[in-house]
mmCIF file of C-alpha atoms in Angstrom:
data_model
loop_
_atom_site.group_PDB
_atom_site.id
_atom_site.type_symbol
_atom_site.label_atom_id
_atom_site.label_comp_id
_atom_site.label_asym_id
_atom_site.label_seq_id
_atom_site.Cartn_x
_atom_site.Cartn_y
_atom_site.Cartn_z
ATOM 1 C CA MET A 1 12.831 24.450 -40.860
ATOM 2 C CA SER A 2 13.301 22.806 -37.613
ATOM 3 C CA HIS A 3 11.841 23.744 -34.048
ATOM 4 C CA PRO A 4 13.511 23.025 -30.926
ATOM 5 C CA GLN A 5 11.029 19.622 -29.589
ATOM 6 C CA GLN A 6 9.267 20.632 -26.625
ATOM 7 C CA PRO A 7 9.150 18.991 -23.347
ATOM 8 C CA MET A 8 5.996 16.284 -24.243
ATOM 9 C CA ALA A 9 3.876 16.310 -21.368
ATOM 10 C CA PRO A 10 2.933 13.007 -19.771
ATOM 11 C CA PRO A 11 -0.918 11.273 -19.634
ATOM 12 C CA GLN A 12 -2.397 12.518 -16.837
ATOM 13 C CA GLY A 13 -3.127 9.208 -15.330
ATOM 14 C CA ASN A 14 0.533 9.124 -14.782
ATOM 15 C CA ILE A 15 -0.323 12.329 -13.002
ATOM 16 C CA TYR A 16 -1.723 11.665 -11.008
ATOM 17 C CA THR A 17 -0.603 8.202 -10.267
ATOM 18 C CA ALA A 18 2.229 9.987 -8.967
ATOM 19 C CA LEU A 19 0.737 12.253 -6.837
ATOM 20 C CA LEU A 20 -1.980 9.822 -5.164
ATOM 21 C CA ALA A 21 1.171 7.573 -4.764
ATOM 22 C CA GLY A 22 2.932 10.835 -3.077
ATOM 23 C CA GLY A 23 -0.670 11.277 -0.647
ATOM 24 C CA VAL A 24 -1.083 7.416 0.446
ATOM 25 C CA VAL A 25 2.600 7.337 2.403
ATOM 26 C CA LEU A 26 1.964 11.318 3.758
ATOM 27 C CA LEU A 27 -1.071 9.473 4.793
ATOM 28 C CA VAL A 28 0.339 6.441 6.183
ATOM 29 C CA VAL A 29 3.233 8.378 7.918
ATOM 30 C CA HIS A 30 1.568 11.478 9.123
ATOM 31 C CA THR A 31 -1.782 10.708 10.560
ATOM 32 C CA LEU A 32 -1.351 7.282 10.702
ATOM 33 C CA GLY A 33 2.096 7.357 12.381
ATOM 34 C CA ARG A 34 2.300 10.138 13.462
ATOM 35 C CA PHE A 35 -1.247 11.872 14.387
ATOM 36 C CA VAL A 36 -3.298 8.879 15.218
ATOM 37 C CA TYR A 37 -1.714 9.350 18.988
ATOM 38 C CA THR A 38 -3.821 12.415 19.334
ATOM 39 C CA PRO A 39 -6.946 11.191 19.413
ATOM 40 C CA LEU A 40 -5.621 8.188 20.635
ATOM 41 C CA LEU A 41 -4.122 9.804 24.053
ATOM 42 C CA PRO A 42 -7.026 10.576 26.474
ATOM 43 C CA TYR A 43 -8.261 6.959 25.464
ATOM 44 C CA PHE A 44 -4.462 5.501 27.156
ATOM 45 C CA ILE A 45 -4.863 7.805 29.936
ATOM 46 C CA SER A 46 -7.713 6.443 30.725
ATOM 47 C CA ASP A 47 -7.071 2.932 30.349
ATOM 48 C CA GLY A 48 -4.891 3.355 32.456
ATOM 49 C CA ILE A 49 -1.732 3.078 30.930
ATOM 50 C CA LEU A 50 -0.227 6.866 30.860
ATOM 51 C CA THR A 51 -0.436 9.980 32.232
ATOM 52 C CA THR A 52 -1.058 13.452 31.517
ATOM 53 C CA GLU A 53 2.944 14.025 31.705
ATOM 54 C CA GLN A 54 3.790 10.598 30.477
ATOM 55 C CA GLY A 55 1.874 11.289 27.133
ATOM 56 C CA ALA A 56 3.337 14.786 26.946
ATOM 57 C CA ALA A 57 6.598 13.089 27.215
ATOM 58 C CA ILE A 58 6.087 10.295 24.036
ATOM 59 C CA ALA A 59 4.880 13.295 21.829
ATOM 60 C CA THR A 60 7.995 15.266 22.578
ATOM 61 C CA TRP A 61 10.263 11.458 21.363
ATOM 62 C CA ASN A 62 8.033 11.392 18.449
ATOM 63 C CA TYR A 63 9.166 14.975 17.293
ATOM 64 C CA LEU A 64 12.202 14.570 18.137
ATOM 65 C CA GLY A 65 12.099 11.408 15.766
ATOM 66 C CA TYR A 66 10.250 13.832 13.012
ATOM 67 C CA LEU A 67 13.856 16.478 13.927
ATOM 68 C CA LEU A 68 16.034 13.323 13.286
ATOM 69 C CA GLY A 69 14.520 12.514 9.604
ATOM 70 C CA ALA A 70 14.579 15.522 8.241
ATOM 71 C CA LEU A 71 17.493 16.242 9.822
ATOM 72 C CA LEU A 72 18.664 13.032 8.448
ATOM 73 C CA ALA A 73 16.855 14.491 4.845
ATOM 74 C CA VAL A 74 18.828 17.229 4.753
ATOM 75 C CA ARG A 75 21.862 15.362 4.636
ATOM 76 C CA TRP A 76 20.612 12.463 1.960
ATOM 77 C CA HIS A 77 18.768 14.856 -0.850
ATOM 78 C CA SER A 78 19.928 13.691 -3.906
ATOM 79 C CA ILE A 79 17.478 11.784 -6.127
ATOM 80 C CA PRO A 80 19.958 8.658 -6.155
ATOM 81 C CA GLN A 81 19.859 9.036 -2.140
ATOM 82 C CA ILE A 82 16.534 9.361 -2.470
ATOM 83 C CA ARG A 83 15.302 5.739 -4.062
ATOM 84 C CA ILE A 84 17.592 3.841 -1.566
ATOM 85 C CA ILE A 85 16.211 5.730 1.481
ATOM 86 C CA LEU A 86 13.233 5.982 0.996
ATOM 87 C CA PRO A 87 11.936 2.432 0.875
ATOM 88 C CA LEU A 88 14.053 1.847 3.763
ATOM 89 C CA ALA A 89 12.042 4.764 5.823
ATOM 90 C CA LEU A 90 8.817 3.044 4.885
ATOM 91 C CA LEU A 91 9.472 -0.355 6.059
ATOM 92 C CA ALA A 92 11.272 1.366 9.163
ATOM 93 C CA HIS A 93 7.645 3.111 9.999
ATOM 94 C CA SER A 94 5.524 -0.074 9.689
ATOM 95 C CA ILE A 95 7.399 -2.235 12.139
ATOM 96 C CA THR A 96 7.575 0.474 14.758
ATOM 97 C CA THR A 97 3.563 0.884 14.241
ATOM 98 C CA LEU A 98 3.656 -2.644 14.689
ATOM 99 C CA GLY A 99 5.710 -2.941 17.534
ATOM 100 C CA GLN A 100 4.162 -0.097 19.310
ATOM 101 C CA THR A 101 0.304 -2.731 19.218
ATOM 102 C CA GLN A 102 3.206 -4.486 21.976
ATOM 103 C CA LEU A 103 4.018 -2.011 24.859
ATOM 104 C CA GLU A 104 2.529 -0.905 27.701
ATOM 105 C CA GLN A 105 5.769 0.894 29.106
ATOM 106 C CA PRO A 106 5.928 4.174 28.487
ATOM 107 C CA ALA A 107 10.167 4.114 28.291
ATOM 108 C CA VAL A 108 10.087 2.160 25.871
ATOM 109 C CA LEU A 109 7.120 3.522 24.028
ATOM 110 C CA GLY A 110 8.522 6.306 23.690
ATOM 111 C CA ILE A 111 11.458 5.102 22.472
ATOM 112 C CA THR A 112 9.359 3.079 19.362
ATOM 113 C CA ARG A 113 7.416 6.634 18.624
ATOM 114 C CA CYS A 114 10.844 8.538 18.405
ATOM 115 C CA LEU A 115 11.585 5.936 15.700
ATOM 116 C CA ASN A 116 8.258 5.972 14.015
ATOM 117 C CA GLY A 117 9.119 9.685 13.811
ATOM 118 C CA ILE A 118 12.307 9.220 12.502
ATOM 119 C CA ALA A 119 10.685 7.534 9.497
ATOM 120 C CA ASN A 120 7.980 9.808 9.608
ATOM 121 C CA GLY A 121 10.277 12.470 9.748
ATOM 122 C CA ILE A 122 12.497 11.236 6.471
ATOM 123 C CA VAL A 123 9.097 10.549 4.441
ATOM 124 C CA PHE A 124 7.485 13.370 4.785
ATOM 125 C CA VAL A 125 10.147 15.922 3.403
ATOM 126 C CA GLN A 126 11.709 12.905 0.474
ATOM 127 C CA ALA A 127 8.285 11.725 -1.041
ATOM 128 C CA PRO A 128 7.099 15.288 -2.174
ATOM 129 C CA ALA A 129 10.325 16.235 -2.920
ATOM 130 C CA LEU A 130 10.673 13.133 -5.056
ATOM 131 C CA ILE A 131 7.539 14.003 -6.665
ATOM 132 C CA LEU A 132 8.052 17.302 -7.634
ATOM 133 C CA GLU A 133 11.326 17.130 -8.969
ATOM 134 C CA TRP A 134 9.203 14.178 -11.411
ATOM 135 C CA LEU A 135 6.754 16.658 -11.872
ATOM 136 C CA VAL A 136 9.291 19.686 -12.656
ATOM 137 C CA SER A 137 11.149 17.580 -15.524
ATOM 138 C CA ARG A 138 6.929 17.477 -16.904
ATOM 139 C CA ASN A 139 6.631 20.868 -16.776
ATOM 140 C CA ARG A 140 3.569 20.308 -14.387
ATOM 141 C CA ALA A 141 5.782 21.711 -11.025
ATOM 142 C CA ALA A 142 2.292 23.568 -9.839
ATOM 143 C CA LEU A 143 0.459 20.372 -9.678
ATOM 144 C CA SER A 144 2.647 19.700 -6.549
ATOM 145 C CA GLY A 145 1.013 20.948 -3.587
ATOM 146 C CA LEU A 146 -2.119 18.302 -4.051
ATOM 147 C CA VAL A 147 0.488 15.006 -2.447
ATOM 148 C CA TYR A 148 -0.846 17.361 0.903
ATOM 149 C CA LEU A 149 -4.227 16.314 0.716
ATOM 150 C CA GLY A 150 -3.401 12.833 1.902
ATOM 151 C CA VAL A 151 -2.105 14.285 5.454
ATOM 152 C CA GLY A 152 -6.001 15.725 5.486
ATOM 153 C CA VAL A 153 -7.767 12.831 4.176
ATOM 154 C CA GLY A 154 -5.301 11.149 6.965
ATOM 155 C CA LEU A 155 -6.991 12.717 9.264
ATOM 156 C CA LEU A 156 -10.176 11.708 8.472
ATOM 157 C CA LEU A 157 -9.130 7.506 8.571
ATOM 158 C CA SER A 158 -7.676 8.167 11.464
ATOM 159 C CA SER A 159 -11.143 9.897 13.929
ATOM 160 C CA ILE A 160 -13.015 6.516 11.918
ATOM 161 C CA LEU A 161 -10.277 4.308 13.170
ATOM 162 C CA VAL A 162 -10.022 5.485 16.875
ATOM 163 C CA SER A 163 -13.838 6.577 17.738
ATOM 164 C CA THR A 164 -14.818 2.765 15.640
ATOM 165 C CA THR A 165 -13.084 0.790 17.617
ATOM 166 C CA ARG A 166 -13.075 3.318 20.904
ATOM 167 C CA ASP A 167 -15.719 0.772 22.768
ATOM 168 C CA TRP A 168 -14.010 -2.830 21.963
ATOM 169 C CA LEU A 169 -10.143 -2.185 22.174
ATOM 170 C CA GLU A 170 -8.043 -1.226 25.489
ATOM 171 C CA GLY A 171 -4.692 -0.260 26.163
ATOM 172 C CA PRO A 172 -1.855 -1.250 22.887
ATOM 173 C CA ALA A 173 -4.564 -2.618 21.044
ATOM 174 C CA ARG A 174 -5.599 0.168 20.105
ATOM 175 C CA TRP A 175 -3.176 0.464 17.627
ATOM 176 C CA TRP A 176 -4.088 -1.911 15.741
ATOM 177 C CA PRO A 177 -6.514 -0.826 13.762
ATOM 178 C CA ALA A 178 -3.806 2.141 12.640
ATOM 179 C CA ALA A 179 -0.947 -0.868 11.863
ATOM 180 C CA LEU A 180 -3.009 -3.090 9.544
ATOM 181 C CA ALA A 181 -4.343 0.133 7.576
ATOM 182 C CA SER A 182 -0.471 0.781 6.813
ATOM 183 C CA LEU A 183 1.061 -2.245 5.397
ATOM 184 C CA PRO A 184 -0.831 -2.093 2.412
ATOM 185 C CA LEU A 185 -0.664 1.211 1.338
ATOM 186 C CA VAL A 186 2.734 1.734 2.205
ATOM 187 C CA TRP A 187 3.748 -1.232 -0.302
ATOM 188 C CA TRP A 188 1.719 0.441 -2.374
ATOM 189 C CA GLY A 189 2.603 4.011 -2.639
ATOM 190 C CA GLY A 190 6.637 2.922 -1.870
ATOM 191 C CA ARG A 191 6.811 0.675 -4.895
ATOM 192 C CA GLN A 192 4.904 4.070 -7.120
ATOM 193 C CA LEU A 193 7.164 6.867 -6.199
ATOM 194 C CA VAL A 194 10.877 4.565 -6.491
ATOM 195 C CA ARG A 195 9.453 3.610 -9.998
ATOM 196 C CA LEU A 196 9.324 7.326 -11.114
ATOM 197 C CA ASP A 197 11.606 8.363 -13.643
ATOM 198 C CA ILE A 198 13.337 11.989 -13.753
ATOM 199 C CA PRO A 199 16.111 12.300 -15.682
ATOM 200 C CA ASN A 200 19.673 12.448 -14.526
ATOM 201 C CA SER A 201 19.656 16.574 -15.579
ATOM 202 C CA VAL A 202 17.464 17.222 -12.975
ATOM 203 C CA HIS A 203 19.551 16.104 -9.875
ATOM 204 C CA THR A 204 22.656 16.865 -11.169
ATOM 205 C CA SER A 205 21.610 20.539 -12.043
ATOM 206 C CA THR A 206 19.514 20.706 -8.401
ATOM 207 C CA ASP A 207 22.941 18.622 -6.495
ATOM 208 C CA ARG A 208 25.617 21.229 -7.654
ATOM 209 C CA SER A 209 23.527 24.422 -7.284
ATOM 210 C CA ALA A 210 22.559 22.928 -3.659
ATOM 211 C CA ALA A 211 26.455 22.463 -2.888
ATOM 212 C CA GLY A 212 26.732 26.135 -4.051
ATOM 213 C CA ASN A 213 24.378 27.618 -1.884
ATOM 214 C CA ALA A 214 23.962 28.581 1.343
ATOM 215 C CA LEU A 215 19.849 28.235 2.443
ATOM 216 C CA LEU A 216 19.934 30.635 5.745
ATOM 217 C CA THR A 217 20.704 34.234 4.582
ATOM 218 C CA ARG A 218 19.534 37.389 5.041
ATOM 219 C CA ALA A 219 17.135 37.228 2.788
ATOM 220 C CA SER A 220 15.851 34.060 4.073
ATOM 221 C CA LEU A 221 16.002 34.523 7.873
ATOM 222 C CA PRO A 222 13.202 36.393 8.490
ATOM 223 C CA LEU A 223 11.200 32.990 6.493
ATOM 224 C CA PHE A 224 12.779 30.501 8.533
ATOM 225 C CA LEU A 225 11.821 32.124 12.210
ATOM 226 C CA SER A 226 7.768 32.632 10.629
ATOM 227 C CA TYR A 227 8.461 29.182 9.680
ATOM 228 C CA ALA A 228 9.591 28.395 13.681
ATOM 229 C CA GLY A 229 6.874 30.051 14.979
ATOM 230 C CA ALA A 230 4.281 28.008 13.567
ATOM 231 C CA GLY A 231 5.883 24.928 13.802
ATOM 232 C CA LEU A 232 5.355 25.524 17.707
ATOM 233 C CA GLY A 233 2.049 26.999 17.159
ATOM 234 C CA TYR A 234 0.144 24.526 15.434
ATOM 235 C CA ILE A 235 1.508 21.764 17.191
ATOM 236 C CA LEU A 236 -0.245 22.657 20.978
ATOM 237 C CA PRO A 237 -3.960 21.405 19.272
ATOM 238 C CA MET A 238 -2.938 19.045 17.243
ATOM 239 C CA THR A 239 -1.484 16.473 19.847
ATOM 240 C CA PHE A 240 -3.893 17.651 22.833
ATOM 241 C CA LEU A 241 -6.643 19.380 21.150
ATOM 242 C CA PRO A 242 -9.233 16.422 22.387
ATOM 243 C CA LEU A 243 -7.434 15.904 25.275
ATOM 244 C CA LEU A 244 -8.662 19.613 26.086
ATOM 245 C CA ALA A 245 -11.752 18.195 25.428
ATOM 246 C CA SER A 246 -12.159 15.040 27.757
ATOM 247 C CA LEU A 247 -9.820 17.536 30.866
ATOM 248 C CA SER A 248 -12.945 20.539 30.286
ATOM 249 C CA LEU A 249 -15.641 18.870 29.089
ATOM 250 C CA PRO A 250 -18.155 16.122 30.809
ATOM 251 C CA LYS A 251 -17.339 12.047 31.052
ATOM 252 C CA GLY A 252 -18.774 11.238 28.035
ATOM 253 C CA HIS A 253 -18.915 14.600 25.582
ATOM 254 C CA TRP A 254 -19.178 14.147 22.224
ATOM 255 C CA LEU A 255 -16.270 16.228 21.411
ATOM 256 C CA THR A 256 -14.025 14.352 22.831
ATOM 257 C CA GLY A 257 -13.865 12.156 19.841
ATOM 258 C CA GLY A 258 -15.736 14.540 17.446
ATOM 259 C CA SER A 259 -12.875 17.057 17.953
ATOM 260 C CA TRP A 260 -10.547 16.461 15.950
ATOM 261 C CA LEU A 261 -13.090 14.840 13.196
ATOM 262 C CA ILE A 262 -13.999 18.653 13.239
ATOM 263 C CA VAL A 263 -10.186 18.389 12.919
ATOM 264 C CA ALA A 264 -9.771 16.124 9.903
ATOM 265 C CA LEU A 265 -12.779 17.546 7.409
ATOM 266 C CA ALA A 266 -11.029 21.356 7.889
ATOM 267 C CA THR A 267 -8.160 19.974 6.929
ATOM 268 C CA ILE A 268 -9.058 18.055 3.957
ATOM 269 C CA PRO A 269 -9.843 21.229 1.253
ATOM 270 C CA SER A 270 -7.446 23.625 3.347
ATOM 271 C CA ALA A 271 -4.044 22.544 0.941
ATOM 272 C CA TRP A 272 -6.478 23.458 -2.569
ATOM 273 C CA LEU A 273 -8.302 26.431 -0.943
ATOM 274 C CA TRP A 274 -4.703 27.380 0.344
ATOM 275 C CA ASN A 275 -2.533 27.096 -3.122
ATOM 276 C CA TYR A 276 -6.104 28.916 -4.839
ATOM 277 C CA LEU A 277 -5.348 32.362 -2.214
ATOM 278 C CA GLY A 278 -1.744 31.845 -2.751
ATOM 279 C CA SER A 279 -2.156 32.196 -6.572
ATOM 280 C CA LYS A 280 -4.761 35.226 -6.085
ATOM 281 C CA LEU A 281 -3.714 37.185 -3.516
ATOM 282 C CA GLY A 282 -0.140 36.064 -4.033
ATOM 283 C CA ASP A 283 1.935 33.675 -1.440
ATOM 284 C CA LEU A 284 3.901 36.312 0.485
ATOM 285 C CA PRO A 285 -0.101 37.932 1.603
ATOM 286 C CA ALA A 286 -1.721 34.987 1.793
ATOM 287 C CA LEU A 287 0.747 33.113 4.533
ATOM 288 C CA ARG A 288 0.513 36.290 6.632
ATOM 289 C CA LEU A 289 -3.347 35.757 6.766
ATOM 290 C CA ASN A 290 -3.056 32.392 7.219
ATOM 291 C CA PHE A 291 -0.970 33.022 10.170
ATOM 292 C CA MET A 292 -3.719 35.331 11.339
ATOM 293 C CA VAL A 293 -6.760 32.904 10.898
ATOM 294 C CA GLN A 294 -4.918 30.129 12.807
ATOM 295 C CA LEU A 295 -3.800 32.622 15.935
ATOM 296 C CA THR A 296 -7.587 33.077 16.222
ATOM 297 C CA GLY A 297 -8.237 29.289 16.856
ATOM 298 C CA VAL A 298 -5.840 28.759 19.423
ATOM 299 C CA LEU A 299 -7.087 31.812 20.578
ATOM 300 C CA ALA A 300 -10.614 30.763 20.704
ATOM 301 C CA ALA A 301 -9.284 27.922 22.972
ATOM 302 C CA VAL A 302 -7.735 29.737 25.511
ATOM 303 C CA PHE A 303 -10.007 31.969 26.044
ATOM 304 C CA LEU A 304 -13.096 30.645 24.137
ATOM 305 C CA ASN A 305 -14.547 28.491 27.029
ATOM 306 C CA GLY A 306 -15.832 25.015 26.615
ATOM 307 C CA PRO A 307 -17.229 23.550 23.252
ATOM 308 C CA VAL A 308 -17.146 27.243 21.216
ATOM 309 C CA GLY A 309 -13.334 27.228 21.802
ATOM 310 C CA ILE A 310 -12.276 23.759 20.980
ATOM 311 C CA ILE A 311 -14.727 23.495 17.633
ATOM 312 C CA CYS A 312 -13.360 27.356 16.821
ATOM 313 C CA CYS A 313 -9.790 25.965 17.122
ATOM 314 C CA GLY A 314 -10.452 22.373 15.722
ATOM 315 C CA ILE A 315 -11.491 24.866 12.255
ATOM 316 C CA LEU A 316 -9.202 26.936 12.538
ATOM 317 C CA VAL A 317 -6.282 25.576 13.503
ATOM 318 C CA GLY A 318 -7.133 22.100 11.015
ATOM 319 C CA GLY A 319 -8.309 24.378 8.258
ATOM 320 C CA THR A 320 -4.643 26.641 8.538
ATOM 321 C CA PHE A 321 -1.176 24.391 8.957
ATOM 322 C CA LEU A 322 -1.158 22.111 5.644
ATOM 323 C CA GLY A 323 -1.582 26.076 4.420
ATOM 324 C CA THR A 324 1.620 27.043 5.867
ATOM 325 C CA VAL A 325 4.092 24.080 4.919
ATOM 326 C CA LEU A 326 2.344 24.501 0.509
ATOM 327 C CA LEU A 327 2.787 28.811 1.241
ATOM 328 C CA THR A 328 5.998 28.503 3.092
ATOM 329 C CA GLN A 329 7.821 26.083 0.679
ATOM 330 C CA ARG A 330 7.243 27.699 -2.758
ATOM 331 C CA ILE A 331 8.357 31.131 -0.824
ATOM 332 C CA GLY A 332 11.281 29.620 0.265
ATOM 333 C CA ARG A 333 11.810 28.650 -3.563
ATOM 334 C CA ALA A 334 11.043 32.143 -4.377
ATOM 335 C CA LEU A 335 14.183 33.283 -1.939
ATOM 336 C CA GLN A 336 16.403 30.274 -2.939
ATOM 337 C CA PRO A 337 15.621 29.261 -6.526
ATOM 338 C CA HIS A 338 17.226 25.349 -7.265
ATOM 339 C CA GLN A 339 17.747 24.643 -3.710
ATOM 340 C CA GLY A 340 15.228 21.796 -4.503
ATOM 341 C CA PRO A 341 14.873 18.859 -1.866
ATOM 342 C CA ARG A 342 17.175 19.957 0.237
ATOM 343 C CA LEU A 343 15.581 23.520 0.719
ATOM 344 C CA SER A 344 12.934 21.890 1.559
ATOM 345 C CA ALA A 345 14.163 19.796 4.238
ATOM 346 C CA ALA A 346 16.110 22.575 6.299
ATOM 347 C CA LEU A 347 12.813 23.641 5.936
ATOM 348 C CA ILE A 348 11.424 21.376 7.605
ATOM 349 C CA ALA A 349 13.605 20.148 9.982
ATOM 350 C CA LEU A 350 13.236 23.528 11.917
ATOM 351 C CA TYR A 351 9.718 22.965 11.757
ATOM 352 C CA GLY A 352 10.268 19.965 13.254
ATOM 353 C CA LEU A 353 12.672 21.671 15.843
ATOM 354 C CA ALA A 354 10.140 24.039 16.807
ATOM 355 C CA GLN A 355 8.111 20.809 17.868
ATOM 356 C CA ILE A 356 9.474 19.715 20.114
ATOM 357 C CA ALA A 357 9.278 22.527 22.781
ATOM 358 C CA GLY A 358 5.272 22.116 22.289
ATOM 359 C CA PRO A 359 5.453 19.374 24.464
ATOM 360 C CA TRP A 360 8.261 20.120 26.238
ATOM 361 C CA LEU A 361 6.997 22.837 27.320
ATOM 362 C CA THR A 362 2.753 21.607 27.379
ATOM 363 C CA LYS A 363 5.118 18.492 30.211
ATOM 364 C CA TYR A 364 6.352 21.860 32.231
ATOM 365 C CA TRP A 365 3.771 23.528 32.078
ATOM 366 C CA LEU A 366 1.758 21.031 34.039
ATOM 367 C CA SER A 367 3.901 19.437 36.282
ATOM 368 C CA ARG A 368 4.505 23.217 37.414
ATOM 369 C CA GLY A 369 0.382 23.089 38.797
ATOM 370 C CA GLY A 370 -0.547 24.953 35.485
ATOM 371 C CA THR A 371 -3.355 23.583 33.349
ATOM 372 C CA LEU A 372 -4.030 22.560 29.546
ATOM 373 C CA THR A 373 -6.102 25.413 28.449
ATOM 374 C CA GLU A 374 -3.420 27.966 29.744
ATOM 375 C CA ALA A 375 -0.424 25.683 28.365
ATOM 376 C CA PHE A 376 -2.490 26.643 24.675
ATOM 377 C CA SER A 377 -1.055 30.672 25.350
ATOM 378 C CA ILE A 378 2.372 29.389 24.105
ATOM 379 C CA GLY A 379 0.739 28.405 20.774
ATOM 380 C CA ALA A 380 -0.465 31.417 20.852
ATOM 381 C CA VAL A 381 2.151 34.015 21.134
ATOM 382 C CA ALA A 382 4.531 31.235 18.522
ATOM 383 C CA LEU A 383 1.800 32.028 16.232
ATOM 384 C CA ALA A 384 2.076 36.001 17.361
ATOM 385 C CA VAL A 385 5.634 36.411 16.905
ATOM 386 C CA GLY A 386 5.315 33.367 13.332
ATOM 387 C CA LEU A 387 3.013 35.964 12.160
ATOM 388 C CA ALA A 388 5.594 39.122 12.788
ATOM 389 C CA PHE A 389 8.462 37.408 11.103
ATOM 390 C CA SER A 390 5.757 36.800 7.731
ATOM 391 C CA LEU A 391 5.489 41.152 7.835
ATOM 392 C CA MET A 392 9.081 41.292 7.794
ATOM 393 C CA THR A 393 9.640 38.355 4.629
ATOM 394 C CA SER A 394 9.802 40.270 1.683
ATOM 395 C CA LEU A 395 10.439 39.048 -2.441
ATOM 396 C CA PRO A 396 12.634 39.844 -4.871
ATOM 397 C CA LYS A 397 11.168 41.879 -7.119
ATOM 398 C CA SER A 398 10.838 40.305 -10.691
ATOM 399 C CA GLY A 399 11.879 41.791 -13.300
#
């Protein structure tokens, strides 16, 4: 008597090599490419090549690029397209990161940061999507969230690279450590990802279902709006926390550089933590708890003066923002089954759109005579709105 064959589980080493490769490319584009700007910004200002307002404007250009990259990933969401576009995006990241080491003019740097952001947006969508489809074909989709551990490790690496070279590099040369660290990591991670073997049936069914289903429905709209609030809410401390420390604390205070180290250390276990809480509490209750913790962190920066507020903000925001991403992606898949990479791209595009508003509103507030501490209130309001919409979200009843 014959029995139907079950899919053969791949060797554990293959699975963790794929997850490591995904984590490595996210580390490169999202931390050494994007968030390394956060601890570098106070030094660029002290070097005299940027003002606070120019720094906020350049951050906005980078986030605009991130949005454009995510929108391109919505268009190029099939596995064959990802295999072509992903290596090109990694190459674009490497070129623009190297280019930043030679640029002092704020306008040219802003354009370069925009191009770097486009590469970041594409890779941040396509690399996890490619790995998820590969894991789905092997019945191991539950492991897909581990790819985001690379972001936490990357934040720690970016903190180390900036703090250890701050006294002997100046101006655009401060980009060199991140640029040199990126090149071998991009080469190795990209090679591993394009070699992943995904059966044609996986991406064929994904493309067919994506073409026939709307992403934005009455059930999913509150989740999308909640995610927009999260994007605006977290981006202010993740862009300006070290600058807030340098402006509000005595010159040379350890939190000018140390605040980013706190964020990095809090981020490293966060993907595992919120994955665990989602499995124990349910993804939707865990997401609501995530919003409350993150909101508390931003409010701490607004209302607790001095080091206590900055430390609390670093721990609570650093320890939650990746959880927002993981939990929202999983809830979205429960609301919109079989949407595949297209769903991930759409959510990240909305997240990116909300992030653009953060630095722009900060720049506007500062130009009107406001303080950076007051600008953090914008993030608190956004997270409160995100929490409210998460309470309006409901999952379909099973059975």
